[in-house]
PDB file of C-alpha atoms and ligand atoms in Angstrom:
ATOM      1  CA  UNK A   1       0.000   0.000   0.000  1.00 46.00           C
ATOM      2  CA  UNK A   2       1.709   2.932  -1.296  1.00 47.00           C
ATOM      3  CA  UNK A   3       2.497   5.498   2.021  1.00 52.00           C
ATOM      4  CA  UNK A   4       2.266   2.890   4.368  1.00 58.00           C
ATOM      5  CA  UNK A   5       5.188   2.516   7.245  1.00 66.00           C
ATOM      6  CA  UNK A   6       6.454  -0.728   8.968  1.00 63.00           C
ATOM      7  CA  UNK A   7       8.425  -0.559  11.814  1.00 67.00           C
ATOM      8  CA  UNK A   8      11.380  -2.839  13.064  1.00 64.00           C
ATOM      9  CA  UNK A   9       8.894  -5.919  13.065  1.00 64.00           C
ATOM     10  CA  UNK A  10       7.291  -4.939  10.367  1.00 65.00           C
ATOM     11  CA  UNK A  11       4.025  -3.757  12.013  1.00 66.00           C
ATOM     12  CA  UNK A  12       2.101  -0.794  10.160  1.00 69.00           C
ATOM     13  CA  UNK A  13       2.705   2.565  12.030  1.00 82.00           C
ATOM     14  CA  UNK A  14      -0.131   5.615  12.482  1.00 84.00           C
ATOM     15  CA  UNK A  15       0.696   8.491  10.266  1.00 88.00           C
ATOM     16  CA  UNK A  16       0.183  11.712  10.906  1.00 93.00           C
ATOM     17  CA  UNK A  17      -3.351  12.065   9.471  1.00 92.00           C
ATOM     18  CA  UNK A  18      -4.582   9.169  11.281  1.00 94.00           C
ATOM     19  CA  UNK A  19      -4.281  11.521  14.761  1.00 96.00           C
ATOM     20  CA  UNK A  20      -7.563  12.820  15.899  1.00 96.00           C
ATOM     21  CA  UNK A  21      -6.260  16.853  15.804  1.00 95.00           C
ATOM     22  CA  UNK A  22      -8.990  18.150  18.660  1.00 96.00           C
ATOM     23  CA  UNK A  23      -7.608  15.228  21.479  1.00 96.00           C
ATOM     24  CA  UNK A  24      -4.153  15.603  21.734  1.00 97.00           C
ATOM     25  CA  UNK A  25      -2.188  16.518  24.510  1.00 98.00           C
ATOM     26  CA  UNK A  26      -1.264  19.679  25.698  1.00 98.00           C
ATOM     27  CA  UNK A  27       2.097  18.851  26.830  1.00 98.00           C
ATOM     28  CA  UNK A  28       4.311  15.423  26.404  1.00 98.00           C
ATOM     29  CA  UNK A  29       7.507  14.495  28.573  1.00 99.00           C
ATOM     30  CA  UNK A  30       9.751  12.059  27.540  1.00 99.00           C
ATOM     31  CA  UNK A  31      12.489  10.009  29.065  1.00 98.00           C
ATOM     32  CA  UNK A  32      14.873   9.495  26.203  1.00 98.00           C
ATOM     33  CA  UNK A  33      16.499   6.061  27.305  1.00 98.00           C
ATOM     34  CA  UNK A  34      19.052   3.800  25.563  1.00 98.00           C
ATOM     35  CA  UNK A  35      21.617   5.854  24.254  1.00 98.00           C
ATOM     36  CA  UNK A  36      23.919   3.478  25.431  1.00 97.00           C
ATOM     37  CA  UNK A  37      22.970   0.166  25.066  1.00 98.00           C
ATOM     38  CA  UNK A  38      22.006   1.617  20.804  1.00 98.00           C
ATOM     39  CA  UNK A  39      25.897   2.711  20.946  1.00 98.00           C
ATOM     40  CA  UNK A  40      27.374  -0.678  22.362  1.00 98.00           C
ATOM     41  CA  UNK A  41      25.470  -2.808  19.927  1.00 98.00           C
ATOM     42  CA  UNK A  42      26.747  -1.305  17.384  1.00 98.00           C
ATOM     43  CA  UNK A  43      30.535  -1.682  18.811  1.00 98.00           C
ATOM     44  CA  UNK A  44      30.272   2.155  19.663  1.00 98.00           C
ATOM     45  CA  UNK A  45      31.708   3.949  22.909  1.00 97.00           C
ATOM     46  CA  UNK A  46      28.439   5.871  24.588  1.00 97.00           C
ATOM     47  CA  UNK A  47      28.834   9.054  23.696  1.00 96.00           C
ATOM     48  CA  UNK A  48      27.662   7.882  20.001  1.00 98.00           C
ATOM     49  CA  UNK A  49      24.526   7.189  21.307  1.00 98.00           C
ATOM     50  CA  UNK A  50      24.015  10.371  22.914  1.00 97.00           C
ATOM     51  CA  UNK A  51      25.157  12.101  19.175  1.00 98.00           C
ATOM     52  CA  UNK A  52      23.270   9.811  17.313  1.00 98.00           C
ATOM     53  CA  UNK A  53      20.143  10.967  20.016  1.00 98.00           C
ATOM     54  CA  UNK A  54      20.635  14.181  18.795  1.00 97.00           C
ATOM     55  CA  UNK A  55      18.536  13.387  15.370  1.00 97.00           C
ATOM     56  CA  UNK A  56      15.462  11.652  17.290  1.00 98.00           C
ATOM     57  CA  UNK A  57      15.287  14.694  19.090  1.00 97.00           C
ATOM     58  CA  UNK A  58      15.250  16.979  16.255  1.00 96.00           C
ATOM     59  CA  UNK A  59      12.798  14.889  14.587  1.00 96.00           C
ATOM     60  CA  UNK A  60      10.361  14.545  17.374  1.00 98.00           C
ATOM     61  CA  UNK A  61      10.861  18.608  18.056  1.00 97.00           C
ATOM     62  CA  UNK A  62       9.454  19.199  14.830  1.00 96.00           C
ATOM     63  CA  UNK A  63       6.771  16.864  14.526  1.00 97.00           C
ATOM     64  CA  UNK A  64       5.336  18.244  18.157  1.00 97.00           C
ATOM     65  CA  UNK A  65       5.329  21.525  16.875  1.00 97.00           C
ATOM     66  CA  UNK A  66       4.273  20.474  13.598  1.00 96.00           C
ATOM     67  CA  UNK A  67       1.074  19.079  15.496  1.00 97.00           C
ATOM     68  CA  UNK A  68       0.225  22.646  17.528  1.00 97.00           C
ATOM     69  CA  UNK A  69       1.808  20.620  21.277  1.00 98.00           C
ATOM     70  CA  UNK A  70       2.145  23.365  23.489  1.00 98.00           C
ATOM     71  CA  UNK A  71       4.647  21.964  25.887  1.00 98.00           C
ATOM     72  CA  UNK A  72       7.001  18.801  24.872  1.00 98.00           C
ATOM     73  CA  UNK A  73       9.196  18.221  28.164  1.00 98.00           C
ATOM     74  CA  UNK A  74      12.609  16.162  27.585  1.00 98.00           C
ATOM     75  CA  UNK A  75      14.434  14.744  30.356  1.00 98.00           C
ATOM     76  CA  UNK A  76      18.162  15.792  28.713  1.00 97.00           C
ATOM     77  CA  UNK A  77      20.427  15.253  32.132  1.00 96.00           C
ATOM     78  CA  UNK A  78      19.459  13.846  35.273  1.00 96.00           C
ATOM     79  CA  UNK A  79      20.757  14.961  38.886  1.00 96.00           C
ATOM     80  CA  UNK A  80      21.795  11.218  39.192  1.00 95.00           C
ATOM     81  CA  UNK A  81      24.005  11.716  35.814  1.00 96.00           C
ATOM     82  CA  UNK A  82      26.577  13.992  37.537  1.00 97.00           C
ATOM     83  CA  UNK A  83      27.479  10.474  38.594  1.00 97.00           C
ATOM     84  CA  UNK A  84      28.447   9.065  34.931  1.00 96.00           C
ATOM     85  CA  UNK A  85      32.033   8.865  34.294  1.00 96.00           C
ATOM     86  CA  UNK A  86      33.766  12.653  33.849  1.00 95.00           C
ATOM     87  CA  UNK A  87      34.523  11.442  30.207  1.00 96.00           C
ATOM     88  CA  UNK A  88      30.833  10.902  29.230  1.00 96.00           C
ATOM     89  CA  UNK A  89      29.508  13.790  31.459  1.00 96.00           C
ATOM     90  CA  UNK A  90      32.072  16.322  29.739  1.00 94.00           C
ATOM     91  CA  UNK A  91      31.510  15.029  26.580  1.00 95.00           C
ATOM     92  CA  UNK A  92      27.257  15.256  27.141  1.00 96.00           C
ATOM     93  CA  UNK A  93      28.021  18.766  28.125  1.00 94.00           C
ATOM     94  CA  UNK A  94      29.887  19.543  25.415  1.00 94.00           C
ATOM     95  CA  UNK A  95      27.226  17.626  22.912  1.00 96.00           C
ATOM     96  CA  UNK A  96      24.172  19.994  24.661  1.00 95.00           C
ATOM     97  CA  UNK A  97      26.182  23.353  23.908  1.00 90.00           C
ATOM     98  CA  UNK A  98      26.882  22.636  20.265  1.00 94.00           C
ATOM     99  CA  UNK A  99      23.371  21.382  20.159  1.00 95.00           C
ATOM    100  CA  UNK A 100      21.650  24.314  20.934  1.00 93.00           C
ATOM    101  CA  UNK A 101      23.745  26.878  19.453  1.00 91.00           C
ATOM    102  CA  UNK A 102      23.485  24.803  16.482  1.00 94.00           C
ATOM    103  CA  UNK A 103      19.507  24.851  16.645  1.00 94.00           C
ATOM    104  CA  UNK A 104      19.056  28.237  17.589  1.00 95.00           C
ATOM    105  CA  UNK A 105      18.239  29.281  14.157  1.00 94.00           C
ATOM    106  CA  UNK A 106      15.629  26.419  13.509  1.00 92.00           C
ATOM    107  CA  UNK A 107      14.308  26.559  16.771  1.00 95.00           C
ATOM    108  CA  UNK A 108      13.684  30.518  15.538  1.00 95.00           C
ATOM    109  CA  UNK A 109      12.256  29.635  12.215  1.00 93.00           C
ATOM    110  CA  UNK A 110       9.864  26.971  13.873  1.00 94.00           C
ATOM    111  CA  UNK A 111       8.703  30.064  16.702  1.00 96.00           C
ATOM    112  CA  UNK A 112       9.724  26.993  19.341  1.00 97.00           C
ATOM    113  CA  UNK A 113      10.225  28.772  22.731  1.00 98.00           C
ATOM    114  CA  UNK A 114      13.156  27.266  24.647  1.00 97.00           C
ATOM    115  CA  UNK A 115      12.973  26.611  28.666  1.00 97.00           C
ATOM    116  CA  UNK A 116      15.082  24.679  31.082  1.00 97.00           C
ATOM    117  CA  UNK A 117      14.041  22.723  34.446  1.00 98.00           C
ATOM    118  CA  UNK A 118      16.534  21.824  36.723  1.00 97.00           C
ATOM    119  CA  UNK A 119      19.296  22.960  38.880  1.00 96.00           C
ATOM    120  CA  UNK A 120      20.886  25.711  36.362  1.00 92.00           C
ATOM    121  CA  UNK A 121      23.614  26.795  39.110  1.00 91.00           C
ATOM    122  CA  UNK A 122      24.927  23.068  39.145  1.00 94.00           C
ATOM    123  CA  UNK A 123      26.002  23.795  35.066  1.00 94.00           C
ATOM    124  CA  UNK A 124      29.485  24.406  33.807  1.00 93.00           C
ATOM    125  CA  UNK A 125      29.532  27.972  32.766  1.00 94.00           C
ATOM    126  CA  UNK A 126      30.060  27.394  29.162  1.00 91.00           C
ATOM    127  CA  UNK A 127      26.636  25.564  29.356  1.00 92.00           C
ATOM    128  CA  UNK A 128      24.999  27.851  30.985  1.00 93.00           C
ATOM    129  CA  UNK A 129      25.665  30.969  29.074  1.00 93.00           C
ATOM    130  CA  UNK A 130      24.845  29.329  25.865  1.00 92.00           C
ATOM    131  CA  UNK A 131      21.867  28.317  27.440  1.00 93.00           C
ATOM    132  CA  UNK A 132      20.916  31.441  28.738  1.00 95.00           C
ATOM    133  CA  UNK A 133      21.764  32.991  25.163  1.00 95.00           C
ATOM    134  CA  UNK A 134      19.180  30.809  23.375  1.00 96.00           C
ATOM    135  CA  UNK A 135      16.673  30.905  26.286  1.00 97.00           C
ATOM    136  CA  UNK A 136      16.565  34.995  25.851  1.00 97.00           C
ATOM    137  CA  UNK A 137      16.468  34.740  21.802  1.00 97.00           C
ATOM    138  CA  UNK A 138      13.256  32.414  21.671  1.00 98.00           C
ATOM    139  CA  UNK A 139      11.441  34.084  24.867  1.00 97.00           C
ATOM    140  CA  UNK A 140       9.265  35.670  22.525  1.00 98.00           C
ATOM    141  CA  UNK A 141       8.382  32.809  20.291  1.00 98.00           C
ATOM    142  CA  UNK A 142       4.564  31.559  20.069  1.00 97.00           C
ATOM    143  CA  UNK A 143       4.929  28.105  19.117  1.00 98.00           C
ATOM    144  CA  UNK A 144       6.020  24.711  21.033  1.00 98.00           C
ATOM    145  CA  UNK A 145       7.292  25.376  24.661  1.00 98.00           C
ATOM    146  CA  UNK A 146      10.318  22.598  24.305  1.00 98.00           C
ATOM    147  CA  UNK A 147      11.246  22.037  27.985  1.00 98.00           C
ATOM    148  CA  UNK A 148      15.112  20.546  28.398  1.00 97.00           C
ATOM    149  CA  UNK A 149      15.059  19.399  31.872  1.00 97.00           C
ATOM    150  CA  UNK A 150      18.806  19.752  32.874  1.00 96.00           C
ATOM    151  CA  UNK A 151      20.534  18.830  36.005  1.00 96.00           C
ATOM    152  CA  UNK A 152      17.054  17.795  37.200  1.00 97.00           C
ATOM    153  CA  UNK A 153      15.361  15.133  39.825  1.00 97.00           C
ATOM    154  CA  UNK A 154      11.961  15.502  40.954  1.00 98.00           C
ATOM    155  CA  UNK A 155      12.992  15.108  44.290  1.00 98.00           C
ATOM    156  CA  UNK A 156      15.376  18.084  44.379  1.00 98.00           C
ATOM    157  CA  UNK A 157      12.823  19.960  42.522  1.00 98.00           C
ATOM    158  CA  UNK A 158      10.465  19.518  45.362  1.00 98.00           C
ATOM    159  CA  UNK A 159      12.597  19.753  48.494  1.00 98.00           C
ATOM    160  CA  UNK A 160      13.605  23.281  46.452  1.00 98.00           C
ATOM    161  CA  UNK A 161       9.999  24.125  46.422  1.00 98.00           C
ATOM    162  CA  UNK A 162       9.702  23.186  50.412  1.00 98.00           C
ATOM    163  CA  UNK A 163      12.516  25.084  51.510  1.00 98.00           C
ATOM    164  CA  UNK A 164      11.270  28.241  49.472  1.00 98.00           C
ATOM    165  CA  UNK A 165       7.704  27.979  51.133  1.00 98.00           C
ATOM    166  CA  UNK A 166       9.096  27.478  54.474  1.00 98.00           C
ATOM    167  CA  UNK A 167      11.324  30.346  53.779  1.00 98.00           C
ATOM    168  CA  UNK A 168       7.925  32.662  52.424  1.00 98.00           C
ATOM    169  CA  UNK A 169       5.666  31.132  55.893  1.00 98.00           C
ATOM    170  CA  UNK A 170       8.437  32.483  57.687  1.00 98.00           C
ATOM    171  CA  UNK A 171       8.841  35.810  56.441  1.00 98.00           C
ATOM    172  CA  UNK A 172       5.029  36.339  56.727  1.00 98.00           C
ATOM    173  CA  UNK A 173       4.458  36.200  52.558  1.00 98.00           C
ATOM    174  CA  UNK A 174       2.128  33.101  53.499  1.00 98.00           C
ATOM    175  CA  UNK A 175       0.010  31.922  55.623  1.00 98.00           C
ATOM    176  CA  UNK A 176       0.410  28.037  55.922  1.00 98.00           C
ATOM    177  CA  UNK A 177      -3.393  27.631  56.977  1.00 98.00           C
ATOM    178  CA  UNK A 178      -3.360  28.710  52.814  1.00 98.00           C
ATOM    179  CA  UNK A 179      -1.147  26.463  51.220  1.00 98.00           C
ATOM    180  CA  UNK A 180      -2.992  23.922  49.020  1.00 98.00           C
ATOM    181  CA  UNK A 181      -1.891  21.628  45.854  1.00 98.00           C
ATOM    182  CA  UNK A 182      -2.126  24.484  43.569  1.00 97.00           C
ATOM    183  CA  UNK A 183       0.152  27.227  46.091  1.00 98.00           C
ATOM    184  CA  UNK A 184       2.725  24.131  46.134  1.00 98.00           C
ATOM    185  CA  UNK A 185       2.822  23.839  42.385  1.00 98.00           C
ATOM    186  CA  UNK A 186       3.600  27.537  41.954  1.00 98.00           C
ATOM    187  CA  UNK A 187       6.523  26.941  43.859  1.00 98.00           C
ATOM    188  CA  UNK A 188       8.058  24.212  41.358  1.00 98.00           C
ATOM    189  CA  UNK A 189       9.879  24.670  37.956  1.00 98.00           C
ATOM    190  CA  UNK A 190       6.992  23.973  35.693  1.00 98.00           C
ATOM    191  CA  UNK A 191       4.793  26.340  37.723  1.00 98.00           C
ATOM    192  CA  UNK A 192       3.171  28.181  34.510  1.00 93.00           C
ATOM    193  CA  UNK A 193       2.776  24.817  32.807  1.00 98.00           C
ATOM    194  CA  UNK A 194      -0.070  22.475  31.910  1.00 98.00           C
ATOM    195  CA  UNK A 195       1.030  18.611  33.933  1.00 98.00           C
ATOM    196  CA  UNK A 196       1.779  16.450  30.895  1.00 98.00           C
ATOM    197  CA  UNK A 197      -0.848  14.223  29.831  1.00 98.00           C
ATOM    198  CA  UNK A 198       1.186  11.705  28.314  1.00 98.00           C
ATOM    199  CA  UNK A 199       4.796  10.584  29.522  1.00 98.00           C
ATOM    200  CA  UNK A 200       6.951   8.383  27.329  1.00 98.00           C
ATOM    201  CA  UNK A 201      10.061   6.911  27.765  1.00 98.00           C
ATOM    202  CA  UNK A 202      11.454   4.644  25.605  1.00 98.00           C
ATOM    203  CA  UNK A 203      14.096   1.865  25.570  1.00 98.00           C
ATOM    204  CA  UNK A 204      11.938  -0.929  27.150  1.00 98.00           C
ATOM    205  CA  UNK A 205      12.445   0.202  30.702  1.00 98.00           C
ATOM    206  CA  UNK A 206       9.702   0.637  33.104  1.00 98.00           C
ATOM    207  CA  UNK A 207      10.890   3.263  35.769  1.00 97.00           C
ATOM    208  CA  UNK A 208      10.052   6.837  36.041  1.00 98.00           C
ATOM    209  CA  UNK A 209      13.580   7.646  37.336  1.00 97.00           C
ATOM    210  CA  UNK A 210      12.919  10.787  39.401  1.00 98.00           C
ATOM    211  CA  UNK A 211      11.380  12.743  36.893  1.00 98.00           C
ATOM    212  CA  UNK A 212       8.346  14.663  37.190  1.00 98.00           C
ATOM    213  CA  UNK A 213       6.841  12.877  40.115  1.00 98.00           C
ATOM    214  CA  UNK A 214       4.556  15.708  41.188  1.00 98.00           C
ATOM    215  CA  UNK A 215       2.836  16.344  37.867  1.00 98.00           C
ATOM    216  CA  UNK A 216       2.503  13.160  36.338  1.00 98.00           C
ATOM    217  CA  UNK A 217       0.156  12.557  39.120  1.00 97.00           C
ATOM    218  CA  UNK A 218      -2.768  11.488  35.996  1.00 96.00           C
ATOM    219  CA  UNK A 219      -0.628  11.161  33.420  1.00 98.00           C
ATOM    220  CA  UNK A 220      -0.920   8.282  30.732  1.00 97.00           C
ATOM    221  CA  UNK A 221       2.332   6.138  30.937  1.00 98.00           C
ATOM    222  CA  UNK A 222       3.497   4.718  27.203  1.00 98.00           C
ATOM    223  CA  UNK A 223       6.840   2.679  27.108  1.00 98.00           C
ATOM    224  CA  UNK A 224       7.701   1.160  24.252  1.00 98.00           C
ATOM    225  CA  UNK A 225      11.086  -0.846  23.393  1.00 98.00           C
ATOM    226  CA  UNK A 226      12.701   1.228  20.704  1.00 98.00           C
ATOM    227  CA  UNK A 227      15.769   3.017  21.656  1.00 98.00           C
ATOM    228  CA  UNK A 228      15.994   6.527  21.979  1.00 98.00           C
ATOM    229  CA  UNK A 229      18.346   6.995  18.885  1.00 98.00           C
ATOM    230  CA  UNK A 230      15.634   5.007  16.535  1.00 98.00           C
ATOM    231  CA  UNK A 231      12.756   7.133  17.275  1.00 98.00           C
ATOM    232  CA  UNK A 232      11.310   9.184  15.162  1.00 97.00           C
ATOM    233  CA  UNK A 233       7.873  10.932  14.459  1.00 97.00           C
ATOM    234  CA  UNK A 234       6.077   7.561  13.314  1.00 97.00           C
ATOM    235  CA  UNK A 235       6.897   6.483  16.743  1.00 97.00           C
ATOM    236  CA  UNK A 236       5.817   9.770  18.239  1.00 98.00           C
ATOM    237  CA  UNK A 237       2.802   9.349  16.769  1.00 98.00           C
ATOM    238  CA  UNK A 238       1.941   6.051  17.811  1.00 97.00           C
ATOM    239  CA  UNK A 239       2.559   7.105  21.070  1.00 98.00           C
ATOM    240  CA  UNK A 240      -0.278   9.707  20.123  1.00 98.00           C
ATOM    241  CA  UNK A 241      -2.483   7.617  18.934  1.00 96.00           C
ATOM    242  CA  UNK A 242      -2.319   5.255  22.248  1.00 96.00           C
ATOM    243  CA  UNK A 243      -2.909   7.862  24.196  1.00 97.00           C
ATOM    244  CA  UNK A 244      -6.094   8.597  22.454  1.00 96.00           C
ATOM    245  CA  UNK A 245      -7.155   5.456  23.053  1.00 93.00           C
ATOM    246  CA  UNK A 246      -6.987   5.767  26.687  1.00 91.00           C
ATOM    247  CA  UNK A 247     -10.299   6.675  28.845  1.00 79.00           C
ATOM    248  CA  UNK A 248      -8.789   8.967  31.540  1.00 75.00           C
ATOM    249  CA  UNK A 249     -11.110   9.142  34.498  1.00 78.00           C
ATOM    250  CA  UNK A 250      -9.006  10.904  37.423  1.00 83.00           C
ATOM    251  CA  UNK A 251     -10.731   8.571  39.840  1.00 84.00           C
ATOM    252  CA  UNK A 252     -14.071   9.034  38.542  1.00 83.00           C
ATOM    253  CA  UNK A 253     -16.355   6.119  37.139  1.00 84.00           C
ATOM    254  CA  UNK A 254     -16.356   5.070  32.879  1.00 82.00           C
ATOM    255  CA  UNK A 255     -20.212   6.216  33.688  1.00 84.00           C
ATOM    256  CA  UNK A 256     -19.663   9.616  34.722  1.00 82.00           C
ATOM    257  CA  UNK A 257     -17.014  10.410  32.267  1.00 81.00           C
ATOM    258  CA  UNK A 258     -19.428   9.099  29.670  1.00 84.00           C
ATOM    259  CA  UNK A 259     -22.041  11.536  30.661  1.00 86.00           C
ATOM    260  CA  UNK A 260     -20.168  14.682  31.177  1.00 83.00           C
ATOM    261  CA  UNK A 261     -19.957  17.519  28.561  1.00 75.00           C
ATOM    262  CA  UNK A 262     -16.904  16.721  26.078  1.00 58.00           C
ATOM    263  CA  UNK A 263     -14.037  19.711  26.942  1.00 51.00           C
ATOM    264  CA  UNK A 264     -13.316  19.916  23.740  1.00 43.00           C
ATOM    265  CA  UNK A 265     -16.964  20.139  21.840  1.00 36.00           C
TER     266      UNK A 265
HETATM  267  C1  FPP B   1      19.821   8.202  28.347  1.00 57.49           C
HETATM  268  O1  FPP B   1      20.461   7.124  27.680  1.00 57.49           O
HETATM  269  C2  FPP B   1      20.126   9.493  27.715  1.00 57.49           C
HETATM  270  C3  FPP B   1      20.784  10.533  28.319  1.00 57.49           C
HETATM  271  C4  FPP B   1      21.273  10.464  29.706  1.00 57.49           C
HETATM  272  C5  FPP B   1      21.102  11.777  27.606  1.00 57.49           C
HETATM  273  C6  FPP B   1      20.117  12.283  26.617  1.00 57.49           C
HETATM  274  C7  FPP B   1      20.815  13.223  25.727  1.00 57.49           C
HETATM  275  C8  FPP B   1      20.631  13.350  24.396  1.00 57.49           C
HETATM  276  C9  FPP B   1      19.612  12.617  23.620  1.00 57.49           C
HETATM  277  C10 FPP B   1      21.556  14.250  23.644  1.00 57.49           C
HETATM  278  C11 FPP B   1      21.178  15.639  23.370  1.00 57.49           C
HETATM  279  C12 FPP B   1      19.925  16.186  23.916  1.00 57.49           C
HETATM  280  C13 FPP B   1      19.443  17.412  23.619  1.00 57.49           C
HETATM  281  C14 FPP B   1      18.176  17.855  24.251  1.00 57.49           C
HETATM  282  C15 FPP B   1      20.118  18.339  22.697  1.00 57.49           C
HETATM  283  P1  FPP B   1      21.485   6.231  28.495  1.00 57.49           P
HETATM  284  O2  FPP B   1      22.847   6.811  28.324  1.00 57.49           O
HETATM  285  O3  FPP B   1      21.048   6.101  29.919  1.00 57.49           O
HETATM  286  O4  FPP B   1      21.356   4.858  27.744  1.00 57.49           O
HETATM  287  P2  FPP B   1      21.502   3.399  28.376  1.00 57.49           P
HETATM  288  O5  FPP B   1      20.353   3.232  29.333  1.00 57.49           O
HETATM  289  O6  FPP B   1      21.370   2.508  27.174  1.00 57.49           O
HETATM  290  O7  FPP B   1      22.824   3.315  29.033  1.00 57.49           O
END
């Protein structure tokens, strides 16, 4: 059938067209796993992975904005990677810089807005500035939000948050009779974002890894076995189209979701 993709077992994937436009998500995270186990099996030291993971995130950048996603979340560097042999943490570092200067421009010409979650202090300078640099350039932009999470845990994003509040209750700017789930979320990184309804991660693990732990509270979980540096928009799509096919009830009953007044109509 002319058009039609296979994937790695040869099973037909969703294209684009096949994705109902008014019920997709307003933001997707993804933990891109299995840079290097993709790099070993092809005889390749690590960091080959993490180049060659370069092009699945370019890909799936575009396709997300392509699609009108508002937010698209990736987890880039973990607090727990500062632990990762100097050689591939250097050489990650070195990879991110050269990324995103590289980008810049197309991030411009897509209007994709560039933000980072994480510890910013905890990055080399170098990093930082470029970072900064891009971060002021696409402030303006109306299109995708894409969200590097960078020197990030979820833990350390929320014993930040505590230590902030207690800091505010202290100095009188709060009143801890008043602090409720939405005062706590103001107080993390993704405080003017949207939770994501959809988390991916790929590379056939099942562990969320510290990543997002507050707001993926209702999210829809979607693993699937490909390796980071294989994906690509088909398989961004098919995540999609999953997701569709999901009946999220946030503890209500299939009954009552059934009878409510469709968001979207
Ligand atoms: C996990 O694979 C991947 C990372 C720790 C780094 C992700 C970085 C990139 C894709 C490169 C550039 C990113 C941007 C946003 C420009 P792993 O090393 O844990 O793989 P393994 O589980 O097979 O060892």
């Amino acid at each position: 059938m002319p058009g039609l993709r296979l994937d790695n077992n040869g099973t037909a994937m969703i294209a684009k067209d096949q994705l109902d436009k008014e019920r997709l998500p307003r933001h997707v995270a993804i933990i891109m796993d299995g840079n290097g186990r993709w790099a070993k099996k092809k005889g390749n030291p690590r960091i080959f992975g993490h180049k060659n993971g370069v092009t699945a995130v370019r890909d799936t950048v575009e396709a997300a904005a392509e699609l009108g996603i508002e937010y698209l979340t990736l987890y880039a560097f973990s607090t727990e990677n500062w632990n990762r042999p100097r050689t591939e943490v250097d050489a990650l570092m070195a990879l991110l810089v050269a990324t995103i200067t590289k980008e810049t421009k197309t991030l411009m010409d897509n209007k994709v807005r560039l933000k980072v979650i994480g510890d910013i202090d905890s990055l080399p300078d170098t990093v930082a500035q470029n970072l900064q640099a891009t971060l002021n350039k696409t402030k303006d932009n109306k299109g995708l939000t894409l969200v590097l999470a960078l020197s990030y845990s979820s833990r350390w994003e929320i014993v930040s948050a505590v230590k902030q509040l207690a800091e505010d209750v202290k100095q009188g700017r709060i009143d801890s009779e008043d602090i409720d789930a939405k005062v706590f979320e103001s107080y993390l990184n993704t405080a003017d974002m949207p939770d994501p309804e959809l988390l991916i991660r790929t590379s056939g693990e099942y562990r969320i890894s510290n990543y997002l732990l507050w707001q993926i509270a209702y999210s829809e979980l979607y693993f699937t076995s490909t390796l980071w540096p294989d994906f690509r928009r088909e398989h961004f799509y098919e995540a999609l189209a999953d997701y569709q096919n999901r009946e999220r009830r946030f503890g209500k009953t299939s009954e009552q979701i059934a009878t409510e007044p469709n968001e979207n109509s």
